[in-house]
PDB file of C-alpha atoms in Angstrom:
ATOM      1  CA  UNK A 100       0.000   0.000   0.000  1.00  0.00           C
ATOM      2  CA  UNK A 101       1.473   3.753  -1.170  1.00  0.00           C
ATOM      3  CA  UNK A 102       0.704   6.912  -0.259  1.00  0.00           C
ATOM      4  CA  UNK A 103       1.987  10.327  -0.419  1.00  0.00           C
ATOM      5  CA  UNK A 104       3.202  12.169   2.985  1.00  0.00           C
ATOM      6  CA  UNK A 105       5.283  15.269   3.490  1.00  0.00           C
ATOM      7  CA  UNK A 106       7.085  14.442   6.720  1.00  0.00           C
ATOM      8  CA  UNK A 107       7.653  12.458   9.433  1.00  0.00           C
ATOM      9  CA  UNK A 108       8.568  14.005  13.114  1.00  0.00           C
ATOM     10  CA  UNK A 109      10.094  11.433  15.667  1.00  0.00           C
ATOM     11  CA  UNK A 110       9.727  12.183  19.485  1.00  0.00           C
ATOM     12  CA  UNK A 111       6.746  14.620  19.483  1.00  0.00           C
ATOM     13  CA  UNK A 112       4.740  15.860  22.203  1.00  0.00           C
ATOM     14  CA  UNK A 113       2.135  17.959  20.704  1.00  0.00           C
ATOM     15  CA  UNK A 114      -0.447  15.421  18.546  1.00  0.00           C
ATOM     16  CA  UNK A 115      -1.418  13.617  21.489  1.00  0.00           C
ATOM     17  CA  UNK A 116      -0.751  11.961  24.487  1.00  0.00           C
ATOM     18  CA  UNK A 117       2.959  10.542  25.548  1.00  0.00           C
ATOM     19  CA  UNK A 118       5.775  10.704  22.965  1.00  0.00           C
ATOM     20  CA  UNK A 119       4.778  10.031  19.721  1.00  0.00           C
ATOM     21  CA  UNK A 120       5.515   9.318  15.939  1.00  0.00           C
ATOM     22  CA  UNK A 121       3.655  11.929  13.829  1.00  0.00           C
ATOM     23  CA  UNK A 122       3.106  11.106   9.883  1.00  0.00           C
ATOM     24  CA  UNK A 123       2.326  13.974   7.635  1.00  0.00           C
ATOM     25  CA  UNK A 124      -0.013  13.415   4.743  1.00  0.00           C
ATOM     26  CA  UNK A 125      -0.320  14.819   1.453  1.00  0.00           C
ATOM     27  CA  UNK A 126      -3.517  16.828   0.480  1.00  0.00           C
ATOM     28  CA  UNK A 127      -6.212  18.590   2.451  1.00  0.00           C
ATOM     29  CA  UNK A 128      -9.772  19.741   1.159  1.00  0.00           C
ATOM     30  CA  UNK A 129      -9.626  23.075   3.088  1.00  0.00           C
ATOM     31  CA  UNK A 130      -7.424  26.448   2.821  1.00  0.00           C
ATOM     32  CA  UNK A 131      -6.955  27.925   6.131  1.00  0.00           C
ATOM     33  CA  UNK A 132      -5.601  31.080   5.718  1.00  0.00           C
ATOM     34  CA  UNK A 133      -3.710  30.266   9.103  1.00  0.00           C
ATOM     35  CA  UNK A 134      -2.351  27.132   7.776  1.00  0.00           C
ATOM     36  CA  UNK A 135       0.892  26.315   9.507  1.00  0.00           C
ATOM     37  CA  UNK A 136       1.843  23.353   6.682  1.00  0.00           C
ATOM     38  CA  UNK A 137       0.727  25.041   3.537  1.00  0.00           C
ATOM     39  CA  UNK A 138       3.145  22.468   1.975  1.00  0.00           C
ATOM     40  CA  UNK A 139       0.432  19.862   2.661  1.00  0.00           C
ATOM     41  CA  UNK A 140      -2.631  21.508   0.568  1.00  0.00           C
ATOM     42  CA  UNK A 141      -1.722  19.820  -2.829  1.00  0.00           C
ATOM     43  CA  UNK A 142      -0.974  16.264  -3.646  1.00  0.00           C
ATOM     44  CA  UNK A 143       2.466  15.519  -5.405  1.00  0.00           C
ATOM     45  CA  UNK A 144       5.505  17.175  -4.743  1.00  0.00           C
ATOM     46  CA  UNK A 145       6.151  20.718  -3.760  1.00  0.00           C
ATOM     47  CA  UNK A 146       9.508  22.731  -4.421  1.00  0.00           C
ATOM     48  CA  UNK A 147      10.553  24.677  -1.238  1.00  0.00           C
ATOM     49  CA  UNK A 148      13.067  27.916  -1.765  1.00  0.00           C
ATOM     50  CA  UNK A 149      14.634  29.070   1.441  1.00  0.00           C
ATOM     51  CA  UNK A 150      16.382  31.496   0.378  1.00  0.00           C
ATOM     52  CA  UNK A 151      18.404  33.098   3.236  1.00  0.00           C
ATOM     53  CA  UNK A 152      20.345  29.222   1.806  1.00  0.00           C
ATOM     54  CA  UNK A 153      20.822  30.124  -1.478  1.00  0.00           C
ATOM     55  CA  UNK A 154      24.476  30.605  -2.494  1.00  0.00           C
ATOM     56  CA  UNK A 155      24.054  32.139  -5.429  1.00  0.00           C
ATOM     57  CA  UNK A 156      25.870  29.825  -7.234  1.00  0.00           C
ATOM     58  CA  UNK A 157      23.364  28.529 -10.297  1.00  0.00           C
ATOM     59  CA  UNK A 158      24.052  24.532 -10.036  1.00  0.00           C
ATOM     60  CA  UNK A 159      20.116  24.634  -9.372  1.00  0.00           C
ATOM     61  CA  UNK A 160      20.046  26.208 -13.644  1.00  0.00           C
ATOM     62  CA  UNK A 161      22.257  24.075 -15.022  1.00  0.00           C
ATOM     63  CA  UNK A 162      20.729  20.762 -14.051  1.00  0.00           C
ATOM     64  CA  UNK A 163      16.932  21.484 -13.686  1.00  0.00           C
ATOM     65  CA  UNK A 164      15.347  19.441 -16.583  1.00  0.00           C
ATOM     66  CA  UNK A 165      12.435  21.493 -16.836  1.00  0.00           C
ATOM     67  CA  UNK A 166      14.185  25.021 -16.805  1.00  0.00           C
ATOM     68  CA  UNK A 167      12.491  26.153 -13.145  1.00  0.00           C
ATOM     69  CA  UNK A 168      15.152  28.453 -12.395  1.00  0.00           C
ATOM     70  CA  UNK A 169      16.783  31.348 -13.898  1.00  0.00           C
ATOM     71  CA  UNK A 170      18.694  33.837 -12.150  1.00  0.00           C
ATOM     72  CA  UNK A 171      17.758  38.008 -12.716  1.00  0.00           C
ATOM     73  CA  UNK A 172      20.233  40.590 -11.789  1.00  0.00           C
ATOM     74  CA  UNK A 173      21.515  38.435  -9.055  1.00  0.00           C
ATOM     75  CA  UNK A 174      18.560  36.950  -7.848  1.00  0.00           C
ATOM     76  CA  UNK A 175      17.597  33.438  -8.183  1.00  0.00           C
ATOM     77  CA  UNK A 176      13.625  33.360  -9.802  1.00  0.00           C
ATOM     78  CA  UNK A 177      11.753  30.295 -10.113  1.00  0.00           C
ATOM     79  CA  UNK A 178       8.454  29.348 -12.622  1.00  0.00           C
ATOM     80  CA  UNK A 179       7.299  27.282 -10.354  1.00  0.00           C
ATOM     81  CA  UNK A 180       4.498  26.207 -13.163  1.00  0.00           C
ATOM     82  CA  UNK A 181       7.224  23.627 -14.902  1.00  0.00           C
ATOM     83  CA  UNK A 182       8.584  22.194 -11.859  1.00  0.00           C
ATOM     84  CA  UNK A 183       7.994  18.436 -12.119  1.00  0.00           C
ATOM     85  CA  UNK A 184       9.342  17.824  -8.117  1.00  0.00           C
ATOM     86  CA  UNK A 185      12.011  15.265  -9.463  1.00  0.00           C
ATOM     87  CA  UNK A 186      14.221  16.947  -7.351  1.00  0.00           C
ATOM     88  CA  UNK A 187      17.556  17.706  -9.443  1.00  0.00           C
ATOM     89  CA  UNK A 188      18.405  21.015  -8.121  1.00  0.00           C
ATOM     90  CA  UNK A 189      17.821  20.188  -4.036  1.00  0.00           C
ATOM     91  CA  UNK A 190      20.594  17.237  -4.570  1.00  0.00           C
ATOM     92  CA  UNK A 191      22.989  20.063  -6.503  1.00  0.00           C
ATOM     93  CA  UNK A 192      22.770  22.908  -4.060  1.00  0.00           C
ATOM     94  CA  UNK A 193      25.011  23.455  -1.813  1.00  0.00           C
ATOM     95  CA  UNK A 194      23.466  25.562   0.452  1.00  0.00           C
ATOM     96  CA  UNK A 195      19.926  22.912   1.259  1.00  0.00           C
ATOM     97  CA  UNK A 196      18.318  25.787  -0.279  1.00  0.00           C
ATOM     98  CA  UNK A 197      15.975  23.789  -2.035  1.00  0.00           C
ATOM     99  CA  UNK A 198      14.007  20.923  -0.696  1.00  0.00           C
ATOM    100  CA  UNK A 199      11.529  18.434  -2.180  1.00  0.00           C
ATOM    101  CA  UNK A 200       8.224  18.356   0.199  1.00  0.00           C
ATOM    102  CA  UNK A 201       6.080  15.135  -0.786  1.00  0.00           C
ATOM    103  CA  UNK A 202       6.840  11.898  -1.593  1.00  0.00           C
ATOM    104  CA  UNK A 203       5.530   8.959  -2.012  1.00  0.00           C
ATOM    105  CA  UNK A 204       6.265   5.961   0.171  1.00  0.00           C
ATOM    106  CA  UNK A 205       4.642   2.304   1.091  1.00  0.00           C
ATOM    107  CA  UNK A 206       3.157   1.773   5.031  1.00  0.00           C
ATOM    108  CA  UNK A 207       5.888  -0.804   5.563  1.00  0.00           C
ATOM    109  CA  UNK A 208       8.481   1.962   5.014  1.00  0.00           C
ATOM    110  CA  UNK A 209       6.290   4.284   7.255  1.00  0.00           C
ATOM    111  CA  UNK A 210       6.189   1.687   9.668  1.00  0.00           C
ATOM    112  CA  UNK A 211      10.482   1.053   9.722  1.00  0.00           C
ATOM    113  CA  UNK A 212      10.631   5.174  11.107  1.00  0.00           C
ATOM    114  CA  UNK A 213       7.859   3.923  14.094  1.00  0.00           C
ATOM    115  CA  UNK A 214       9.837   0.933  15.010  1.00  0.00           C
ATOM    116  CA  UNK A 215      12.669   3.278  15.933  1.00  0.00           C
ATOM    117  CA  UNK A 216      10.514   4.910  18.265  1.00  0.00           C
ATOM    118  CA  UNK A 217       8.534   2.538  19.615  1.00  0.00           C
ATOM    119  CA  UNK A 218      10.890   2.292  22.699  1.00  0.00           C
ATOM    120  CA  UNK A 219      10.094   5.236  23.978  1.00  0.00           C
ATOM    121  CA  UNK A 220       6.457   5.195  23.438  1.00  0.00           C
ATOM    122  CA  UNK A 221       5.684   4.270  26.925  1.00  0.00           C
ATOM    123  CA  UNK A 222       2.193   3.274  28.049  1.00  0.00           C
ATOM    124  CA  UNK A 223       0.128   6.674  27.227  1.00  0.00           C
ATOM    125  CA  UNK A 224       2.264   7.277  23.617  1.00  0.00           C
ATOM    126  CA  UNK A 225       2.232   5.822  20.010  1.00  0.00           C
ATOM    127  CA  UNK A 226       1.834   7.018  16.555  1.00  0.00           C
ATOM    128  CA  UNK A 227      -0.604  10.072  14.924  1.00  0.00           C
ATOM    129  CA  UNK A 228      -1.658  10.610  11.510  1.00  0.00           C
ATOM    130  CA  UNK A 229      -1.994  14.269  10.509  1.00  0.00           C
ATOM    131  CA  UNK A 230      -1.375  16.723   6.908  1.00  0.00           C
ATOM    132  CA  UNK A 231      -2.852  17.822   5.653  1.00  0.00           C
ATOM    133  CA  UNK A 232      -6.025  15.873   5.339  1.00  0.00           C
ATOM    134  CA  UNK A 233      -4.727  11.995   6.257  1.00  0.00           C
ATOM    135  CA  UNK A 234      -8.533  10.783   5.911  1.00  0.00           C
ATOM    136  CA  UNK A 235      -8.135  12.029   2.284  1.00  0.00           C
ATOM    137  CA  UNK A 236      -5.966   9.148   1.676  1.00  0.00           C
ATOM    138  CA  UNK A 237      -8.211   6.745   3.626  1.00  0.00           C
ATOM    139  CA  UNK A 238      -6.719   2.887   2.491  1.00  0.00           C
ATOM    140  CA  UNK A 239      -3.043   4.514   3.138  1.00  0.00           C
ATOM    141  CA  UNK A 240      -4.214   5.442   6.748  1.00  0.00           C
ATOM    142  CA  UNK A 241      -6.784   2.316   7.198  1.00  0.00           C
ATOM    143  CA  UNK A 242      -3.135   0.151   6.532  1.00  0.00           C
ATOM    144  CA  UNK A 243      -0.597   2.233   8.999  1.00  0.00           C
ATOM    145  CA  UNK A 244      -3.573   2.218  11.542  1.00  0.00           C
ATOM    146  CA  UNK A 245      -3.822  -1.181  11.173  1.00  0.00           C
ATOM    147  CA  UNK A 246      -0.355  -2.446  10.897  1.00  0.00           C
ATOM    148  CA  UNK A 247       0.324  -0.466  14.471  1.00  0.00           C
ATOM    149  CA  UNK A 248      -2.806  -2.200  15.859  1.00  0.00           C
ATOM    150  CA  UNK A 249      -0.984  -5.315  15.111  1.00  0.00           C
ATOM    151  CA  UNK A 250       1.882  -4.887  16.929  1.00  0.00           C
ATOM    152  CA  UNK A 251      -0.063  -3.027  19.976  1.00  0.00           C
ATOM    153  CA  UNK A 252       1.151   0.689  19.018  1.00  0.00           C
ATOM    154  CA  UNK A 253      -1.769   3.342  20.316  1.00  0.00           C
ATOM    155  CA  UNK A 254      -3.294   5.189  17.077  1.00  0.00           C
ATOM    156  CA  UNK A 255      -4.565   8.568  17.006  1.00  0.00           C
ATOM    157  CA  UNK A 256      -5.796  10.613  13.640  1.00  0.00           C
ATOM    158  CA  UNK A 257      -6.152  14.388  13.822  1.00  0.00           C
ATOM    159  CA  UNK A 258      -8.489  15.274  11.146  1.00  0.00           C
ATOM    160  CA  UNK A 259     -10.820  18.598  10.125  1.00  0.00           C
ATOM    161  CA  UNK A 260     -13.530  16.045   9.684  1.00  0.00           C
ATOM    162  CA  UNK A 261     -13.962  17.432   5.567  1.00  0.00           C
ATOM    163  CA  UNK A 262     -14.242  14.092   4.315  1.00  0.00           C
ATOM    164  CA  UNK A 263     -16.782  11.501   3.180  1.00  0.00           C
ATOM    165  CA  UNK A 264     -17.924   9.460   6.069  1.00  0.00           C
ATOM    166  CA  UNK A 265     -16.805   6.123   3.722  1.00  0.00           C
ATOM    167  CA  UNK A 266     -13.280   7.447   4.650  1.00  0.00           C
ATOM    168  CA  UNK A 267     -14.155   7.620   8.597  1.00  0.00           C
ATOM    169  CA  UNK A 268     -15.681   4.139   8.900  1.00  0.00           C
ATOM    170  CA  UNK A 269     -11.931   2.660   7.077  1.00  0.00           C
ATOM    171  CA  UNK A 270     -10.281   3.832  10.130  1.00  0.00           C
ATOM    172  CA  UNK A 271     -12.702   3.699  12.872  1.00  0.00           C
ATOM    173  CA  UNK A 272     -12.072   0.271  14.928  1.00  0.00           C
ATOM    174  CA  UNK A 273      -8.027   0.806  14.542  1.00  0.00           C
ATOM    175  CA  UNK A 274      -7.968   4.351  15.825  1.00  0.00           C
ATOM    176  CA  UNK A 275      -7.841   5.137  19.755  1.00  0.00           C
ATOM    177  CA  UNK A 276      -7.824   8.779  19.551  1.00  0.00           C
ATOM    178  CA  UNK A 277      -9.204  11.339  16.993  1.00  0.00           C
ATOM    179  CA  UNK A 278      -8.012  14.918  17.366  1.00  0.00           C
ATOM    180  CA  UNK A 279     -10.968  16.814  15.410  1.00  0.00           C
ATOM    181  CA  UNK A 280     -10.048  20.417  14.741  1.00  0.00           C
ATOM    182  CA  UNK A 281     -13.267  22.431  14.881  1.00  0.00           C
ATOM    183  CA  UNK A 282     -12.282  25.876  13.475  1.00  0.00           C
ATOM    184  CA  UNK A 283     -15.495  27.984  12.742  1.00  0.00           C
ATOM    185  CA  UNK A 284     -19.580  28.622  13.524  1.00  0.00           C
ATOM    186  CA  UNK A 285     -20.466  29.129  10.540  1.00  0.00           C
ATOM    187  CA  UNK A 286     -20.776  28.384   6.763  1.00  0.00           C
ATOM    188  CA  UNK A 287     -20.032  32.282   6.050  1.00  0.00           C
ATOM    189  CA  UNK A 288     -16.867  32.175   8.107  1.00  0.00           C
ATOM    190  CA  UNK A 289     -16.051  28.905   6.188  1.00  0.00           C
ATOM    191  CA  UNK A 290     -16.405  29.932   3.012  1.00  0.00           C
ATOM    192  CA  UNK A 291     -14.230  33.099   3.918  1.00  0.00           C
ATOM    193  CA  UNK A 292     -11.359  31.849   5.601  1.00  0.00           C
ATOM    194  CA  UNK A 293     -10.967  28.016   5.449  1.00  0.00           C
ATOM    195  CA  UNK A 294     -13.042  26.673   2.951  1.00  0.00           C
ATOM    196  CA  UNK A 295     -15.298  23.255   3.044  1.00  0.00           C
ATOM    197  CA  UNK A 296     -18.665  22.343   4.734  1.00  0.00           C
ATOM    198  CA  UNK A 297     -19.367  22.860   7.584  1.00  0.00           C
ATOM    199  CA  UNK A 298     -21.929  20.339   7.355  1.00  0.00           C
ATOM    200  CA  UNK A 299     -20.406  17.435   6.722  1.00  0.00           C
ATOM    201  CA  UNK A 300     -17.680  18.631   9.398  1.00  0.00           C
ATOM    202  CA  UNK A 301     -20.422  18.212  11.945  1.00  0.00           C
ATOM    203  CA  UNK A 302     -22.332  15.032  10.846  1.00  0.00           C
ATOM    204  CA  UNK A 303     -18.568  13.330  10.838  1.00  0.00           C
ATOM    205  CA  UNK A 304     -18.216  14.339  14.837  1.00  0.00           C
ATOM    206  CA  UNK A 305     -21.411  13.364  15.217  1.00  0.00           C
ATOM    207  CA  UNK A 306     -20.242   9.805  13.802  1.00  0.00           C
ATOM    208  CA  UNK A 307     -17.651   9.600  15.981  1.00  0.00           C
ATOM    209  CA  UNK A 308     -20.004  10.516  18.681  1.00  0.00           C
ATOM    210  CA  UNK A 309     -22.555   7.577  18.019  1.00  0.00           C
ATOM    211  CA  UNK A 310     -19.929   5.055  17.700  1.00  0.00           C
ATOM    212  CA  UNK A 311     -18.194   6.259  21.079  1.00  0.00           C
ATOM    213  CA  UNK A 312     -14.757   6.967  20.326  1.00  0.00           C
ATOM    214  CA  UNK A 313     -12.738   8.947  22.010  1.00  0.00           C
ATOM    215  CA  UNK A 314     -12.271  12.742  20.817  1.00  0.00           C
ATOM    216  CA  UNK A 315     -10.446  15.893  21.524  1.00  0.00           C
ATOM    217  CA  UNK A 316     -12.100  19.073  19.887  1.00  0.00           C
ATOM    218  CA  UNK A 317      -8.765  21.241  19.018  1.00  0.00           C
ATOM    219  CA  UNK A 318      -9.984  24.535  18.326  1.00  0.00           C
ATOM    220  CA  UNK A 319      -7.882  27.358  16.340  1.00  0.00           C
ATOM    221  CA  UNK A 320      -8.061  30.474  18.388  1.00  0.00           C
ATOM    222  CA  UNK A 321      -7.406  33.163  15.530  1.00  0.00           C
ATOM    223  CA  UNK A 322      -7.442  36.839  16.551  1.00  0.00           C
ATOM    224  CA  UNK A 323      -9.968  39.070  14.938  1.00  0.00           C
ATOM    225  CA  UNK A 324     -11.797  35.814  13.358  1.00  0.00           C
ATOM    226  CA  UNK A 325     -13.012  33.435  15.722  1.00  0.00           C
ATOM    227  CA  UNK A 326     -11.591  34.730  19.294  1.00  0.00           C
ATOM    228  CA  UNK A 327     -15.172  35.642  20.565  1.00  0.00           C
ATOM    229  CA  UNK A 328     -17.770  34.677  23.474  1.00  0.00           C
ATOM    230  CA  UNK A 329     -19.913  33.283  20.378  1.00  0.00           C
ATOM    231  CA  UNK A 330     -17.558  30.805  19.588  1.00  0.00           C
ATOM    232  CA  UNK A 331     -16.323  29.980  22.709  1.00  0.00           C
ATOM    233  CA  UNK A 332     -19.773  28.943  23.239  1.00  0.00           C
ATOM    234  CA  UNK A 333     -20.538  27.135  20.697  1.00  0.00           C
ATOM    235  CA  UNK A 334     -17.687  25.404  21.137  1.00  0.00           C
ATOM    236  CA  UNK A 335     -19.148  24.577  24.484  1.00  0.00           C
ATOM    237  CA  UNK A 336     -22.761  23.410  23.693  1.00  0.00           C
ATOM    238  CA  UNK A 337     -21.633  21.479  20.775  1.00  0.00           C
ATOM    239  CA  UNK A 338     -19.010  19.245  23.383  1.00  0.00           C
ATOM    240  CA  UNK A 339     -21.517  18.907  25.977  1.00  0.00           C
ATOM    241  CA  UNK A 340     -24.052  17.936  22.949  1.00  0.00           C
ATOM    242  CA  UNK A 341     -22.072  15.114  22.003  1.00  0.00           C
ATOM    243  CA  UNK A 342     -20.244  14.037  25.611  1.00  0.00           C
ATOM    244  CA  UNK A 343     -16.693  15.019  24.346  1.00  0.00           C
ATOM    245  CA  UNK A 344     -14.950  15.585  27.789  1.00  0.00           C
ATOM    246  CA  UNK A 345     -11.833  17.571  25.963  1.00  0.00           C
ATOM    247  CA  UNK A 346     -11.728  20.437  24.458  1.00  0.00           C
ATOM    248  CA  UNK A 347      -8.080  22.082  23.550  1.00  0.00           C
ATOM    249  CA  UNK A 348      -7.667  25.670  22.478  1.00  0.00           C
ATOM    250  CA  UNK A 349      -4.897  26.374  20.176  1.00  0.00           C
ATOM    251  CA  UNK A 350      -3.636  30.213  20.250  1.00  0.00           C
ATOM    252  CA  UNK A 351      -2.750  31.428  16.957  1.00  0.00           C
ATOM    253  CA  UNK A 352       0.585  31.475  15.773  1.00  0.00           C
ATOM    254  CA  UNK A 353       2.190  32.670  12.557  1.00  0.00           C
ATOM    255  CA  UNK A 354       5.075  30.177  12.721  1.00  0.00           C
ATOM    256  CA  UNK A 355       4.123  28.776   9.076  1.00  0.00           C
ATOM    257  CA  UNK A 356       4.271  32.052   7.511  1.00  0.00           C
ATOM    258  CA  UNK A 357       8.052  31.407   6.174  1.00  0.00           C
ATOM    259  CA  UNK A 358       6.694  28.646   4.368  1.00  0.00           C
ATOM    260  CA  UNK A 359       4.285  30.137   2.462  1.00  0.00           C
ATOM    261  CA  UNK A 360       6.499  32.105   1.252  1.00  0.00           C
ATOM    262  CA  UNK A 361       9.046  29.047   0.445  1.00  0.00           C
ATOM    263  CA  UNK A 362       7.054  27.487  -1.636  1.00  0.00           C
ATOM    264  CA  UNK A 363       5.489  31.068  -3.510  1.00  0.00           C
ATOM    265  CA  UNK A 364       2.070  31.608  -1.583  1.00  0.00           C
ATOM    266  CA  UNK A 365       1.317  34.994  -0.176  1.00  0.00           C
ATOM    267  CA  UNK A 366       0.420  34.531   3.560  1.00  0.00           C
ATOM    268  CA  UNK A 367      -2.808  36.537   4.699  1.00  0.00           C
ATOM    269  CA  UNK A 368      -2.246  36.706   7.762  1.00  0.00           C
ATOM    270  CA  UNK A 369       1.240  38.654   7.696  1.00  0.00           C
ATOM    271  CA  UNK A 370       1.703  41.078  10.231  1.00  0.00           C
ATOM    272  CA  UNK A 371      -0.839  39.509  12.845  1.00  0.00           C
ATOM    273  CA  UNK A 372       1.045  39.035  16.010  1.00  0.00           C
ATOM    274  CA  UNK A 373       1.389  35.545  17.876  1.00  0.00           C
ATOM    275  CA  UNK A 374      -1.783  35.485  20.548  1.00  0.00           C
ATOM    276  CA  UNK A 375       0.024  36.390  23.650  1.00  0.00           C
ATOM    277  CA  UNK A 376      -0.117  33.677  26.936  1.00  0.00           C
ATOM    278  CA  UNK A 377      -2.533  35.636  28.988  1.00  0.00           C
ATOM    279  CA  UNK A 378      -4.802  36.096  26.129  1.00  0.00           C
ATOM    280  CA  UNK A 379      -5.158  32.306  25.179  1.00  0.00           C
ATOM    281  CA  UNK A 380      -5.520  31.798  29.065  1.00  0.00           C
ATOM    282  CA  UNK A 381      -8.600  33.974  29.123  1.00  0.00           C
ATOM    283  CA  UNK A 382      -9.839  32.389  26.133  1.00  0.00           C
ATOM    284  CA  UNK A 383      -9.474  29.056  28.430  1.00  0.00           C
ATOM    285  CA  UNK A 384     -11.085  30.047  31.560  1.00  0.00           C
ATOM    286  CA  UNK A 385     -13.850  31.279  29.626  1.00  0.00           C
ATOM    287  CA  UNK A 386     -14.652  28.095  27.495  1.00  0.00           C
ATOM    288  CA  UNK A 387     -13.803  26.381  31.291  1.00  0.00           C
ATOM    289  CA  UNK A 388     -16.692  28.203  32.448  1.00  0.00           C
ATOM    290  CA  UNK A 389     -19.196  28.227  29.500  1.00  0.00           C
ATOM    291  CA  UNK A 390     -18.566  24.283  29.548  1.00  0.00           C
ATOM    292  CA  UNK A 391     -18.987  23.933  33.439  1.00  0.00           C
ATOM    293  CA  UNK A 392     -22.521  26.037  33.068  1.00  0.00           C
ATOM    294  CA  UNK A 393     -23.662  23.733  29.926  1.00  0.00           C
ATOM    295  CA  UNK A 394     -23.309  20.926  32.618  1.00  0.00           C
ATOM    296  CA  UNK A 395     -25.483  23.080  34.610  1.00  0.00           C
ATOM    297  CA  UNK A 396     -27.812  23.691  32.612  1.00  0.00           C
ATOM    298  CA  UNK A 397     -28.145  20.178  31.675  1.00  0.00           C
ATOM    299  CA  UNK A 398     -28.365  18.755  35.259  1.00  0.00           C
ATOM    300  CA  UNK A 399     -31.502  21.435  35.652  1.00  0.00           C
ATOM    301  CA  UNK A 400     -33.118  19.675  32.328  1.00  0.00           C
TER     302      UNK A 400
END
């Protein structure tokens, strides 16, 4: 079985519980214009220019096959439109400037990078598919889940729940742990800033719901878009509607703004600053509060 991933981070501590193995996928249905792995959106390979790297030095011109780069007055330019991703000019530069992000790759090889880790697992950790989309490769993911269910590996999939349910019921019985980012209220919003359904986003948690697996709703905290009481609350009735006992805020950062650039995106969000600590700690005690009066409110029913 092959699929198409971007990365793969060893040791992490931030998709889920314990140390973990975290496998980037290729493609995602939405754009969130606070996308931290823009690299992810497309399927296939993606050509990434850092160019504080770059030498100078043209090796990149004289063996691209395709004739990608050129260099103006000095500075290297790139028509990104003929790049075919077979990755000439990353292996001749000298500098790393240029890096091939995608490739394709077979579970068993995915599986050889979590058998180096498993060690240090431990009883909470394990491995996490994420993108990207990973549900938008659903046999790919149904096969790693399974193949760590095997050898008694915990699963978790973090998802935006834009997919067809087909794809959900491939990976239900070998996932523990679904991480199900819940970004906006609204179809509006949706259509503004991310993209997708909003819909089908909610009848997929619902799923999830009715066949009682476990979920964290991760929630995107972006200033000037979704950091209100409204959502906060919504966020809130729709947990307590469906008996998900976790809800994690995520403050908005602009750490993925470099690589929009890198691979010739405009970012717009540039300029916004990171949300500061105290902020994103309001933003927690308040959801603490509009969760703990839900409860209330349903004990009165």
């Amino acid at each position: 079985m092959t699929g198409e991933i971007f990365s793969m981070e060893r040791f992490s501590i931030h998709d889920g519980p314990g140390v973990r193995t975290s496998i980037f996928f290729k493609g995602c249905p939405l754009r969130c214009i606070w996308c931290h792995n823009p690299e992810s959106h497309e399927r296939g390979p993606v050509l990434q220019y850092l160019e504080k790297e770059c030498v100078g030095c043209g090796s990149c011109v004289s063996v691209c096959p395709s004739e990608v780069h050129s260099f103006i007055n000095g500075k290297h330019r790139m028509d990104r439109g003929k790049c075919t991703g077979c990755g000439q000019c990353c292996l001749a530069c000298p500098g790393d400037a240029l890096r091939i992000r995608g490739k394709a790759c077979t579970a068993e090889e995915v599986l050889q990078v979590i058998g180096k880790d498993r060690p240090y697992y431990g009883e909470e950790g394990g491995v996490t598919l994420s993108g990207g989309e990973p549900l938008l490769q659903p046999d790919f993911a149904a096969e790693i889940l399974r193949l760590c269910k095997e050898r008694g590996i915990g699963t978790c999939v973090e998802t935006a729940g834009d997919v067809s349910q087909k794809a959900f019921l491939k990976v239900l019985a070998d996932t523990d742990l679904f991480l199900y980012d819940y970004k906006l209220d609204t179809q509006e919003q949706m259509d503004r800033y991310t993209g997708g359904s909003l819909k089908r986003i909610r009848e997929n948690l619902e799923l999830l719901a009715e066949h009682g697996k476990k979920v964290v709703l991760r929630c995107p905290i972006i200033p000037g878009i979704n950091d209100t009481r409204e959502h906060l609350k919504a966020i809130a009735e729709l947990a307590d509607r469906l008996s998900i006992a976790d809800t994690e805020l995520m403050p908005y950062h602009g750490y993925g703004e470099d690589k929009w650039r890198q691979i010739g995106k405009e970012y717009a969000l540039s300029g916004l600053p990171n949300m500061e600590k105290e902020t994103a700690d309001i933003c927690r005690r308040q959801l603490a509060g509009l969760r703990a009066g839900c409860h209330e409110k349903g004990r009165e029913v």
